[in-house]
Coordinates of C-alpha atoms in Angstrom, one line a residue:
X1 CA 204.1 119.5 104.4
X2 CA 207.2 118.7 106.4
X3 CA 209.3 121.0 104.2
X4 CA 207.1 123.9 105.3
X5 CA 207.8 123.1 109.0
X6 CA 204.4 121.6 109.6
X7 CA 205.2 118.9 112.1
X8 CA 203.8 117.1 115.1
X9 CA 200.0 116.7 115.6
X10 CA 199.3 119.1 112.7
X11 CA 201.2 116.9 110.2
X12 CA 199.6 113.8 111.6
X13 CA 196.1 115.3 111.3
X14 CA 196.6 116.3 107.6
X15 CA 198.2 112.9 106.8
X16 CA 195.3 111.0 108.2
X17 CA 192.9 113.3 106.3
X18 CA 194.7 112.5 102.9
X19 CA 195.5 108.8 103.4
X20 CA 193.4 105.7 102.8
X21 CA 190.9 107.3 100.4
X22 CA 189.3 105.5 97.5
X23 CA 187.3 106.6 94.4
X24 CA 185.4 105.1 91.5
X25 CA 183.7 106.3 88.4
X26 CA 179.9 106.0 87.7
X27 CA 178.6 106.3 84.2
X28 CA 174.9 106.7 83.4
X29 CA 173.8 105.3 80.0
X30 CA 170.2 104.7 78.9
X31 CA 168.9 104.9 82.4
X32 CA 171.5 102.3 83.6
X33 CA 174.4 102.9 85.9
X34 CA 177.8 101.4 85.3
X35 CA 180.3 101.3 88.2
X36 CA 184.1 101.0 88.0
X37 CA 186.1 99.2 90.7
X38 CA 187.2 101.1 93.8
X39 CA 190.8 102.3 93.5
X40 CA 193.0 103.9 96.2
X41 CA 193.9 107.6 95.7
X42 CA 197.7 107.9 95.8
X43 CA 197.9 111.6 94.8
X44 CA 195.8 114.7 94.9
X45 CA 193.3 116.2 97.3
X46 CA 189.6 115.5 97.8
X47 CA 187.5 117.4 95.2
X48 CA 185.1 120.0 96.6
X49 CA 186.7 120.1 100.0
X50 CA 187.3 123.2 102.0
X51 CA 190.9 122.2 102.8
X52 CA 191.7 121.1 99.2
X53 CA 192.5 124.6 97.7
X54 CA 194.8 125.4 100.6
X55 CA 196.7 122.1 100.2
X56 CA 197.0 122.6 96.5
X57 CA 198.5 126.1 97.0
X58 CA 201.0 124.7 99.4
X59 CA 201.8 122.0 96.9
X60 CA 202.6 124.5 94.1
X61 CA 204.2 127.1 96.3
X62 CA 207.7 126.7 94.9
X63 CA 206.6 126.8 91.2
X64 CA 207.3 130.6 90.8
X65 CA 210.9 130.0 91.8
X66 CA 211.3 127.8 88.8
X67 CA 210.3 130.4 86.3
X68 CA 210.9 133.8 87.9
X69 CA 214.4 134.2 86.5
X70 CA 213.1 134.7 83.0
X71 CA 209.5 135.8 83.5
X72 CA 207.1 137.3 86.1
X73 CA 204.8 134.4 87.2
X74 CA 201.1 135.1 88.0
X75 CA 199.4 132.2 89.8
X76 CA 195.7 131.8 90.8
X77 CA 194.7 128.3 91.9
X78 CA 195.7 126.0 89.0
X79 CA 195.9 128.8 86.5
X80 CA 199.5 129.8 85.8
X81 CA 200.5 132.8 83.6
X82 CA 204.0 133.9 82.7
X83 CA 204.8 137.5 81.7
X84 CA 207.8 137.8 79.5
X85 CA 209.3 141.1 78.5
X86 CA 211.7 141.8 75.7
X87 CA 212.1 144.0 72.6
X88 CA 214.3 141.5 70.7
X89 CA 212.4 138.7 68.9
X90 CA 215.1 136.1 69.4
X91 CA 215.5 136.9 73.1
X92 CA 211.7 137.0 73.5
X93 CA 211.3 133.6 71.8
X94 CA 214.2 132.1 73.8
X95 CA 212.7 133.3 77.1
X96 CA 209.3 131.8 76.4
X97 CA 210.7 128.4 75.4
X98 CA 213.0 128.2 78.4
X99 CA 210.1 129.1 80.7
X100 CA 207.9 126.4 79.2
X101 CA 210.7 123.8 79.5
X102 CA 211.4 124.8 83.2
X103 CA 207.7 124.8 84.0
X104 CA 207.0 121.4 82.3
X105 CA 210.0 119.9 84.1
X106 CA 208.6 121.1 87.4
X107 CA 205.2 119.7 86.6
X108 CA 206.5 116.3 85.7
X109 CA 208.7 116.1 88.8
X110 CA 205.6 116.9 90.9
X111 CA 203.3 114.4 89.1
X112 CA 201.4 117.2 87.3
X113 CA 200.8 117.8 83.6
X114 CA 201.2 120.9 81.4
X115 CA 198.0 121.1 79.3
X116 CA 199.3 122.3 75.9
X117 CA 195.8 122.6 74.5
X118 CA 195.0 125.3 77.1
X119 CA 198.4 127.0 76.8
X120 CA 198.2 130.2 74.7
X121 CA 200.5 133.0 73.7
X122 CA 199.2 136.6 73.9
X123 CA 201.5 139.4 72.8
X124 CA 201.0 142.9 74.1
X125 CA 202.0 145.7 71.8
X126 CA 201.1 149.4 71.2
X127 CA 199.0 150.5 68.3
X128 CA 202.1 151.9 66.5
X129 CA 204.3 148.9 67.4
X130 CA 204.8 145.8 65.4
X131 CA 203.7 142.4 66.5
X132 CA 206.5 139.8 66.5
X133 CA 205.9 136.9 64.1
X134 CA 206.6 134.0 66.5
X135 CA 206.1 130.2 66.4
X136 CA 206.5 128.7 69.8
X137 CA 206.7 124.9 69.8
X138 CA 207.3 122.4 72.5
X139 CA 207.3 118.6 72.2
X140 CA 206.1 118.9 68.5
X141 CA 203.1 121.0 69.5
X142 CA 202.7 124.6 68.5
X143 CA 201.4 127.0 71.1
X144 CA 198.4 128.9 69.8
X145 CA 198.8 132.6 69.4
X146 CA 195.6 134.5 70.4
X147 CA 194.5 138.2 70.3
X148 CA 192.3 137.9 73.4
X149 CA 192.2 135.7 76.4
X150 CA 189.9 135.4 79.4
X151 CA 191.7 135.8 82.8
X152 CA 189.7 135.8 86.1
X153 CA 186.6 137.0 84.4
X154 CA 188.3 139.7 82.4
X155 CA 188.8 139.5 78.6
X156 CA 192.3 140.9 77.9
X157 CA 193.3 142.0 74.4
X158 CA 196.7 142.6 72.9
X159 CA 196.4 146.4 73.0
X160 CA 194.6 146.6 76.3
X161 CA 191.8 148.6 74.8
X162 CA 189.2 146.5 76.8
X163 CA 186.8 146.6 73.9
X164 CA 186.2 142.9 73.8
X165 CA 185.6 142.8 77.6
X166 CA 183.2 145.7 77.5
X167 CA 181.3 144.1 74.5
X168 CA 181.0 140.9 76.5
X169 CA 179.4 142.6 79.6
X170 CA 177.0 144.8 77.5
X171 CA 174.8 141.8 76.8
X172 CA 174.8 140.8 80.5
X173 CA 173.8 144.4 81.5
X174 CA 171.1 144.4 78.8
X175 CA 169.6 141.3 80.3
X176 CA 169.7 143.0 83.7
X177 CA 167.7 145.9 82.3
X178 CA 165.2 143.4 80.9
X179 CA 164.9 141.7 84.2
X180 CA 164.2 145.0 86.0
X181 CA 161.7 146.0 83.4
X182 CA 159.8 142.7 83.9
X183 CA 159.6 142.8 87.7
X184 CA 159.2 146.5 88.1
X185 CA 155.4 146.5 88.3
X186 CA 155.5 144.1 91.2
X187 CA 158.4 145.5 93.2
X188 CA 158.9 148.4 95.6
X189 CA 161.8 150.9 95.0
X190 CA 164.0 149.3 97.7
X191 CA 163.6 145.9 96.2
X192 CA 164.5 147.2 92.7
X193 CA 167.7 148.7 94.2
X194 CA 168.5 145.4 95.8
X195 CA 168.2 143.7 92.4
X196 CA 170.4 146.5 90.9
X197 CA 173.2 146.0 93.3
X198 CA 173.1 142.2 93.2
X199 CA 172.8 141.9 89.5
X200 CA 173.9 145.0 87.6
X201 CA 176.3 146.5 90.1
X202 CA 178.3 143.3 90.6
X203 CA 178.9 143.0 86.8
X204 CA 180.0 146.6 86.4
X205 CA 182.4 146.8 89.4
X206 CA 184.3 143.6 88.5
X207 CA 187.7 144.8 87.2
X208 CA 186.5 148.3 86.7
X209 CA 189.8 149.7 87.8
X210 CA 191.3 148.2 84.6
X211 CA 188.6 149.1 82.0
X212 CA 186.8 152.0 83.7
X213 CA 188.6 154.8 81.8
X214 CA 188.5 153.0 78.4
X215 CA 186.9 155.0 75.6
X216 CA 184.5 152.1 75.1
X217 CA 183.2 152.4 78.7
X218 CA 180.7 155.1 77.5
X219 CA 178.5 152.4 76.2
X220 CA 178.3 150.9 79.7
X221 CA 177.4 154.3 81.1
X222 CA 174.5 154.6 78.6
X223 CA 173.1 151.3 79.8
X224 CA 173.5 152.3 83.4
X225 CA 171.5 155.5 82.8
X226 CA 168.8 153.4 81.1
X227 CA 168.7 151.2 84.2
X228 CA 168.4 154.3 86.5
X229 CA 165.6 155.7 84.5
X230 CA 163.8 152.3 84.7
X231 CA 164.1 152.2 88.5
X232 CA 163.1 155.9 89.0
X233 CA 160.3 155.6 86.4
X234 CA 161.7 158.4 84.2
X235 CA 161.2 159.0 80.5
X236 CA 163.8 158.2 77.9
X237 CA 164.9 161.9 77.6
X238 CA 164.6 162.8 81.2
X239 CA 167.8 163.8 83.1
X240 CA 168.9 161.3 85.7
X241 CA 171.9 163.2 87.1
X242 CA 170.2 164.0 90.4
X243 CA 168.5 160.5 90.6
X244 CA 171.9 158.8 91.1
X245 CA 172.4 160.7 94.4
X246 CA 168.8 160.1 95.5
X247 CA 169.1 156.4 95.0
X248 CA 172.6 156.2 96.5
X249 CA 174.1 154.8 93.3
X250 CA 177.4 156.0 91.9
X251 CA 177.6 156.8 88.2
X252 CA 180.0 154.7 86.2
X253 CA 183.0 157.1 86.3
X254 CA 182.5 157.9 90.0
X255 CA 182.4 154.2 90.7
X256 CA 185.7 153.9 88.7
X257 CA 187.4 156.6 90.7
X258 CA 186.1 155.2 94.0
X259 CA 187.4 151.7 93.2
X260 CA 190.7 153.1 91.9
X261 CA 191.3 155.1 95.1
X262 CA 190.4 152.1 97.3
X263 CA 192.9 150.1 95.3
X264 CA 195.6 152.7 96.1
X265 CA 194.6 152.8 99.8
X266 CA 194.7 149.0 100.1
X267 CA 198.0 148.7 98.3
X268 CA 200.1 151.6 99.6
X269 CA 203.2 149.4 99.6
X270 CA 203.1 149.4 95.8
X271 CA 203.4 153.2 95.6
X272 CA 206.2 155.7 96.5
X273 CA 205.6 158.9 98.3
X274 CA 207.3 162.1 97.0
X275 CA 209.3 162.2 100.3
X276 CA 210.8 158.8 99.4
X277 CA 212.2 160.2 96.1
X278 CA 213.5 163.6 97.3
X279 CA 213.8 165.6 100.6
X280 CA 212.5 168.9 99.4
X281 CA 209.7 170.5 101.4
X282 CA 207.4 171.2 98.5
X283 CA 203.7 171.7 98.7
X284 CA 203.3 168.2 97.1
X285 CA 205.3 166.3 99.7
X286 CA 202.2 164.4 100.8
X287 CA 201.5 163.3 97.2
X288 CA 202.5 160.0 95.7
X289 CA 205.4 160.0 93.3
X290 CA 204.3 160.1 89.6
X291 CA 206.7 158.2 87.4
X292 CA 207.7 159.5 84.1
X293 CA 205.8 157.8 81.3
X294 CA 205.3 158.5 77.6
X295 CA 203.1 155.6 76.5
X296 CA 199.4 156.4 76.7
X297 CA 198.6 152.7 77.5
X298 CA 200.7 153.1 80.7
X299 CA 199.1 156.4 81.5
X300 CA 195.6 154.9 81.2
X301 CA 196.7 152.0 83.5
X302 CA 195.6 151.4 87.0
X303 CA 199.0 152.3 88.6
X304 CA 199.4 155.7 86.9
X305 CA 195.8 156.7 87.0
X306 CA 195.6 155.7 90.6
X307 CA 198.4 158.1 91.5
X308 CA 196.8 161.0 89.7
X309 CA 193.4 160.4 91.3
X310 CA 195.0 160.1 94.8
X311 CA 197.1 163.3 94.3
X312 CA 193.9 165.3 93.5
X313 CA 192.3 164.4 96.9
X314 CA 192.2 167.0 99.7
X315 CA 195.0 166.7 102.2
X316 CA 192.7 165.6 105.1
X317 CA 191.3 162.8 102.9
X318 CA 194.8 161.6 102.0
X319 CA 195.7 161.4 105.7
X320 CA 192.9 158.9 106.1
X321 CA 194.3 156.6 103.4
X322 CA 196.5 154.7 106.0
X323 CA 193.3 153.6 107.7
X324 CA 191.3 151.8 105.0
X325 CA 188.0 151.7 106.9
X326 CA 188.0 155.4 107.6
X327 CA 189.2 156.2 104.1
X328 CA 186.3 154.1 102.6

């Protein structure tokens, strides 16, 4: 804490909060409890505390500096990911191994452990590209190569098709439809809408800026239309296009565009305006600069799609994007 210029009473307060703590283990077996001896806690933070996550983030704050020379680190709580980019198999393998060595060295020097059983290798490649045949080992343990991995509630696959993630939420949305069908006879319309937004909507909107324009998202839209027909008491073949507006619910693709544009408005520092690239007074000077890209997987991505969606907005709407509340 002292290294981050936390001194004086603030440092003393946090020190007193962490010092002189004890813990023990209680095991229940056959309706009988077994207690271990009390032992003092020399490292770590109290589990379940409000201050614990903040203290842990301060503790690992310098970890990215250890690995950012060969990779792009992505940290969320105690979950650490390293993005390595290379077209040469030997260079790719070398960068991965060096990053693991550097990270493990940092963990050991900071009294932490690198869990090799939870360490996986996911290669991203295009459909026409070839996957590299790699065997990454460290301390006589081989890192498992996977085709999909779950990251912050999103299932990411090697080709970024989002098929596995969409398949995983289809079952959740079907259960939401079943729940609505069961309670519908006993609920008013407003109550059904509340259930929709708290159950169905929260699942659909999570990470929609990444998978919303996938070809597989059509199956989610079909389930959403089924849900709207249930709420509005429509038949299976009845059109529900106007009902979306009446209920104040965005259709899937509209929700995707809205979430995408909000992402652009909240992260304007990630995007360049056309005036930042050239000084010509063209009609598109208020647009965002669209980078040149040939890969479809990049064009379908959040960054590229967000620029296209933003540039299609009316000029007066673009002017509001610097004020997120008004833009929303």
